[in-house]
PDB file of C-alpha atoms in Angstrom:
ATOM      1  CA  UNK A   1     106.635  98.391 111.122  1.00 47.00           C
ATOM      2  CA  UNK A   2     106.769 102.117 110.356  1.00 59.00           C
ATOM      3  CA  UNK A   3     103.807 103.624 108.506  1.00 87.00           C
ATOM      4  CA  UNK A   4     104.596 104.648 104.929  1.00 94.00           C
ATOM      5  CA  UNK A   5     104.587 108.303 103.927  1.00 97.00           C
ATOM      6  CA  UNK A   6     101.977 108.749 101.200  1.00 98.00           C
ATOM      7  CA  UNK A   7     103.143 111.022  98.354  1.00 98.00           C
ATOM      8  CA  UNK A   8     101.368 112.536  95.341  1.00 98.00           C
ATOM      9  CA  UNK A   9     103.478 114.084  92.544  1.00 96.00           C
ATOM     10  CA  UNK A  10     102.348 116.894  90.210  1.00 94.00           C
ATOM     11  CA  UNK A  11     104.718 117.755  87.376  1.00 90.00           C
ATOM     12  CA  UNK A  12     103.722 118.687  83.835  1.00 86.00           C
ATOM     13  CA  UNK A  13     106.914 117.211  82.373  1.00 87.00           C
ATOM     14  CA  UNK A  14     106.655 113.432  82.051  1.00 90.00           C
ATOM     15  CA  UNK A  15     110.389 112.758  82.196  1.00 92.00           C
ATOM     16  CA  UNK A  16     110.817 114.899  85.330  1.00 90.00           C
ATOM     17  CA  UNK A  17     107.783 113.276  86.977  1.00 92.00           C
ATOM     18  CA  UNK A  18     109.203 109.828  86.253  1.00 94.00           C
ATOM     19  CA  UNK A  19     112.555 110.851  87.794  1.00 94.00           C
ATOM     20  CA  UNK A  20     110.844 112.213  90.909  1.00 95.00           C
ATOM     21  CA  UNK A  21     108.808 109.041  91.264  1.00 96.00           C
ATOM     22  CA  UNK A  22     111.902 106.863  90.740  1.00 96.00           C
ATOM     23  CA  UNK A  23     113.773 108.731  93.462  1.00 96.00           C
ATOM     24  CA  UNK A  24     110.838 108.448  95.851  1.00 97.00           C
ATOM     25  CA  UNK A  25     110.375 104.721  95.235  1.00 95.00           C
ATOM     26  CA  UNK A  26     114.036 104.145  96.131  1.00 95.00           C
ATOM     27  CA  UNK A  27     113.075 104.833  99.758  1.00 95.00           C
ATOM     28  CA  UNK A  28     111.151 102.000 101.430  1.00 94.00           C
ATOM     29  CA  UNK A  29     109.351 104.388 103.789  1.00 95.00           C
ATOM     30  CA  UNK A  30     107.593 106.159 100.886  1.00 97.00           C
ATOM     31  CA  UNK A  31     104.464 105.133  98.996  1.00 97.00           C
ATOM     32  CA  UNK A  32     103.731 107.088  95.811  1.00 97.00           C
ATOM     33  CA  UNK A  33      99.915 107.078  95.840  1.00 97.00           C
ATOM     34  CA  UNK A  34      99.446 109.104  92.678  1.00 97.00           C
ATOM     35  CA  UNK A  35     100.949 111.324  90.055  1.00 95.00           C
ATOM     36  CA  UNK A  36      99.701 113.551  87.285  1.00 93.00           C
ATOM     37  CA  UNK A  37     100.871 115.970  84.649  1.00 87.00           C
ATOM     38  CA  UNK A  38      97.476 117.690  84.545  1.00 85.00           C
ATOM     39  CA  UNK A  39      97.468 120.555  87.030  1.00 79.00           C
ATOM     40  CA  UNK A  40      93.761 121.155  86.357  1.00 81.00           C
ATOM     41  CA  UNK A  41      92.798 117.640  87.486  1.00 89.00           C
ATOM     42  CA  UNK A  42      95.412 117.458  90.233  1.00 91.00           C
ATOM     43  CA  UNK A  43      93.279 118.940  93.010  1.00 93.00           C
ATOM     44  CA  UNK A  44      90.508 116.334  92.679  1.00 95.00           C
ATOM     45  CA  UNK A  45      93.037 113.515  92.368  1.00 96.00           C
ATOM     46  CA  UNK A  46      94.861 114.724  95.473  1.00 96.00           C
ATOM     47  CA  UNK A  47      91.666 114.980  97.504  1.00 95.00           C
ATOM     48  CA  UNK A  48      90.758 111.411  96.476  1.00 96.00           C
ATOM     49  CA  UNK A  49      94.251 110.002  97.172  1.00 96.00           C
ATOM     50  CA  UNK A  50      94.595 111.791 100.538  1.00 96.00           C
ATOM     51  CA  UNK A  51      98.418 111.911 100.557  1.00 97.00           C
ATOM     52  CA  UNK A  52     100.560 113.041 103.473  1.00 98.00           C
ATOM     53  CA  UNK A  53     102.727 115.118 101.129  1.00 98.00           C
ATOM     54  CA  UNK A  54     102.191 116.657  97.693  1.00 97.00           C
ATOM     55  CA  UNK A  55     105.224 117.434  95.567  1.00 96.00           C
ATOM     56  CA  UNK A  56     104.404 120.265  93.170  1.00 94.00           C
ATOM     57  CA  UNK A  57     106.702 121.399  90.388  1.00 89.00           C
ATOM     58  CA  UNK A  58     106.707 125.175  89.974  1.00 85.00           C
ATOM     59  CA  UNK A  59     109.255 125.391  87.168  1.00 71.00           C
ATOM     60  CA  UNK A  60     106.645 126.537  84.678  1.00 62.00           C
ATOM     61  CA  UNK A  61     106.825 130.243  83.785  1.00 52.00           C
ATOM     62  CA  UNK A  62     105.214 132.536  86.378  1.00 47.00           C
ATOM     63  CA  UNK A  63     103.728 131.518  89.697  1.00 44.00           C
ATOM     64  CA  UNK A  64     100.526 129.889  88.375  1.00 68.00           C
ATOM     65  CA  UNK A  65     101.400 126.657  90.160  1.00 76.00           C
ATOM     66  CA  UNK A  66     100.831 128.402  93.462  1.00 86.00           C
ATOM     67  CA  UNK A  67      97.077 128.348  92.872  1.00 89.00           C
ATOM     68  CA  UNK A  68      97.116 124.597  93.373  1.00 90.00           C
ATOM     69  CA  UNK A  69      99.326 124.953  96.459  1.00 92.00           C
ATOM     70  CA  UNK A  70      96.803 127.403  97.963  1.00 93.00           C
ATOM     71  CA  UNK A  71      93.826 125.159  97.181  1.00 93.00           C
ATOM     72  CA  UNK A  72      95.466 122.100  98.722  1.00 94.00           C
ATOM     73  CA  UNK A  73      96.574 124.054 101.793  1.00 95.00           C
ATOM     74  CA  UNK A  74      93.049 125.381 102.421  1.00 95.00           C
ATOM     75  CA  UNK A  75      91.210 122.131 101.701  1.00 95.00           C
ATOM     76  CA  UNK A  76      93.664 119.756 103.391  1.00 95.00           C
ATOM     77  CA  UNK A  77      95.671 121.733 105.978  1.00 94.00           C
ATOM     78  CA  UNK A  78      97.316 118.557 107.343  1.00 95.00           C
ATOM     79  CA  UNK A  79      98.771 117.736 103.928  1.00 97.00           C
ATOM     80  CA  UNK A  80     102.340 118.997 103.606  1.00 97.00           C
ATOM     81  CA  UNK A  81     103.397 120.568 100.305  1.00 97.00           C
ATOM     82  CA  UNK A  82     106.915 120.474  98.871  1.00 96.00           C
ATOM     83  CA  UNK A  83     107.569 122.680  95.867  1.00 93.00           C
ATOM     84  CA  UNK A  84     110.268 122.200  93.262  1.00 91.00           C
ATOM     85  CA  UNK A  85     111.560 125.446  91.757  1.00 85.00           C
ATOM     86  CA  UNK A  86     114.308 126.858  89.610  1.00 81.00           C
ATOM     87  CA  UNK A  87     114.911 129.840  91.909  1.00 71.00           C
ATOM     88  CA  UNK A  88     115.453 130.726  95.580  1.00 68.00           C
ATOM     89  CA  UNK A  89     115.076 134.483  95.289  1.00 64.00           C
ATOM     90  CA  UNK A  90     112.494 136.521  97.184  1.00 63.00           C
ATOM     91  CA  UNK A  91     110.154 136.819  94.201  1.00 69.00           C
ATOM     92  CA  UNK A  92     109.675 133.047  94.343  1.00 76.00           C
ATOM     93  CA  UNK A  93     110.302 131.809  97.865  1.00 83.00           C
ATOM     94  CA  UNK A  94     108.123 134.282  99.798  1.00 85.00           C
ATOM     95  CA  UNK A  95     104.967 133.606  97.716  1.00 88.00           C
ATOM     96  CA  UNK A  96     105.620 129.860  98.034  1.00 89.00           C
ATOM     97  CA  UNK A  97     105.546 130.099 101.827  1.00 90.00           C
ATOM     98  CA  UNK A  98     102.573 132.483 101.779  1.00 91.00           C
ATOM     99  CA  UNK A  99     100.651 129.990  99.634  1.00 93.00           C
ATOM    100  CA  UNK A 100     101.087 127.299 102.282  1.00 95.00           C
ATOM    101  CA  UNK A 101     104.073 125.224 101.202  1.00 95.00           C
ATOM    102  CA  UNK A 102     106.008 123.474 103.968  1.00 95.00           C
ATOM    103  CA  UNK A 103     109.187 123.230 101.951  1.00 94.00           C
ATOM    104  CA  UNK A 104     110.906 123.984  98.696  1.00 93.00           C
ATOM    105  CA  UNK A 105     113.958 122.725  96.887  1.00 92.00           C
ATOM    106  CA  UNK A 106     115.683 123.914  93.759  1.00 88.00           C
ATOM    107  CA  UNK A 107     115.144 121.305  91.075  1.00 86.00           C
ATOM    108  CA  UNK A 108     118.868 121.208  90.240  1.00 87.00           C
ATOM    109  CA  UNK A 109     119.491 119.663  93.691  1.00 88.00           C
ATOM    110  CA  UNK A 110     116.553 117.265  93.597  1.00 89.00           C
ATOM    111  CA  UNK A 111     118.609 114.065  93.428  1.00 92.00           C
ATOM    112  CA  UNK A 112     120.360 114.787  96.730  1.00 94.00           C
ATOM    113  CA  UNK A 113     117.675 116.747  98.584  1.00 94.00           C
ATOM    114  CA  UNK A 114     114.327 115.189  97.658  1.00 96.00           C
ATOM    115  CA  UNK A 115     114.365 112.305 100.153  1.00 96.00           C
ATOM    116  CA  UNK A 116     115.717 114.430 103.051  1.00 96.00           C
ATOM    117  CA  UNK A 117     113.038 117.045 102.278  1.00 96.00           C
ATOM    118  CA  UNK A 118     110.270 114.433 102.242  1.00 97.00           C
ATOM    119  CA  UNK A 119     111.528 112.926 105.501  1.00 96.00           C
ATOM    120  CA  UNK A 120     111.581 116.373 107.144  1.00 96.00           C
ATOM    121  CA  UNK A 121     108.032 117.118 106.057  1.00 97.00           C
ATOM    122  CA  UNK A 122     106.882 113.654 107.174  1.00 96.00           C
ATOM    123  CA  UNK A 123     108.213 114.446 110.678  1.00 95.00           C
ATOM    124  CA  UNK A 124     106.218 117.691 110.699  1.00 95.00           C
ATOM    125  CA  UNK A 125     109.232 119.919 110.047  1.00 96.00           C
ATOM    126  CA  UNK A 126     109.799 122.325 107.169  1.00 95.00           C
ATOM    127  CA  UNK A 127     112.531 122.019 104.549  1.00 95.00           C
ATOM    128  CA  UNK A 128     114.198 124.918 102.774  1.00 90.00           C
ATOM    129  CA  UNK A 129     117.735 125.283 101.494  1.00 81.00           C
ATOM    130  CA  UNK A 130     120.154 127.747 103.115  1.00 80.00           C
ATOM    131  CA  UNK A 131     119.648 130.435 100.466  1.00 79.00           C
ATOM    132  CA  UNK A 132     115.859 130.194 100.794  1.00 82.00           C
ATOM    133  CA  UNK A 133     116.098 130.401 104.594  1.00 80.00           C
ATOM    134  CA  UNK A 134     118.317 133.486 104.330  1.00 82.00           C
ATOM    135  CA  UNK A 135     115.844 135.068 101.900  1.00 80.00           C
ATOM    136  CA  UNK A 136     112.918 134.337 104.239  1.00 81.00           C
ATOM    137  CA  UNK A 137     114.780 135.686 107.270  1.00 82.00           C
ATOM    138  CA  UNK A 138     115.721 138.899 105.446  1.00 83.00           C
ATOM    139  CA  UNK A 139     112.146 139.326 104.241  1.00 78.00           C
ATOM    140  CA  UNK A 140     110.807 138.860 107.760  1.00 77.00           C
ATOM    141  CA  UNK A 141     113.344 141.311 109.208  1.00 82.00           C
ATOM    142  CA  UNK A 142     112.452 143.956 106.636  1.00 82.00           C
ATOM    143  CA  UNK A 143     108.685 143.708 107.077  1.00 73.00           C
TER     144      UNK A 143
END
């Protein structure tokens, strides 16, 4: 029997968090080990739950959600982080990667891309959409 991928979900919007959790639970290889709407308590909850992957919503204004991504990445470098965003442009995607995220998907495509993204991260791969990959490649080429 294949080991389950342990997931923790952080999203301040209850309805969105419930949808994410519902999508995740539809896959038998995934175990949702925790969820919270409280970004301030999330770090301690994540450390206690010891998930394989954290899904972090970044759709709040600004890039404040990246602080949690950085903290998780530094404290638990083996934990993969998937961010959910509203944008793929350079102002968002480059800081997401710099903070330590292993993948990112635009929230509008969550229903079709969440499970493939989780599966990619569980295998040790990264997961970014085509526009995000193009943005990252252009940024790398220009720097």
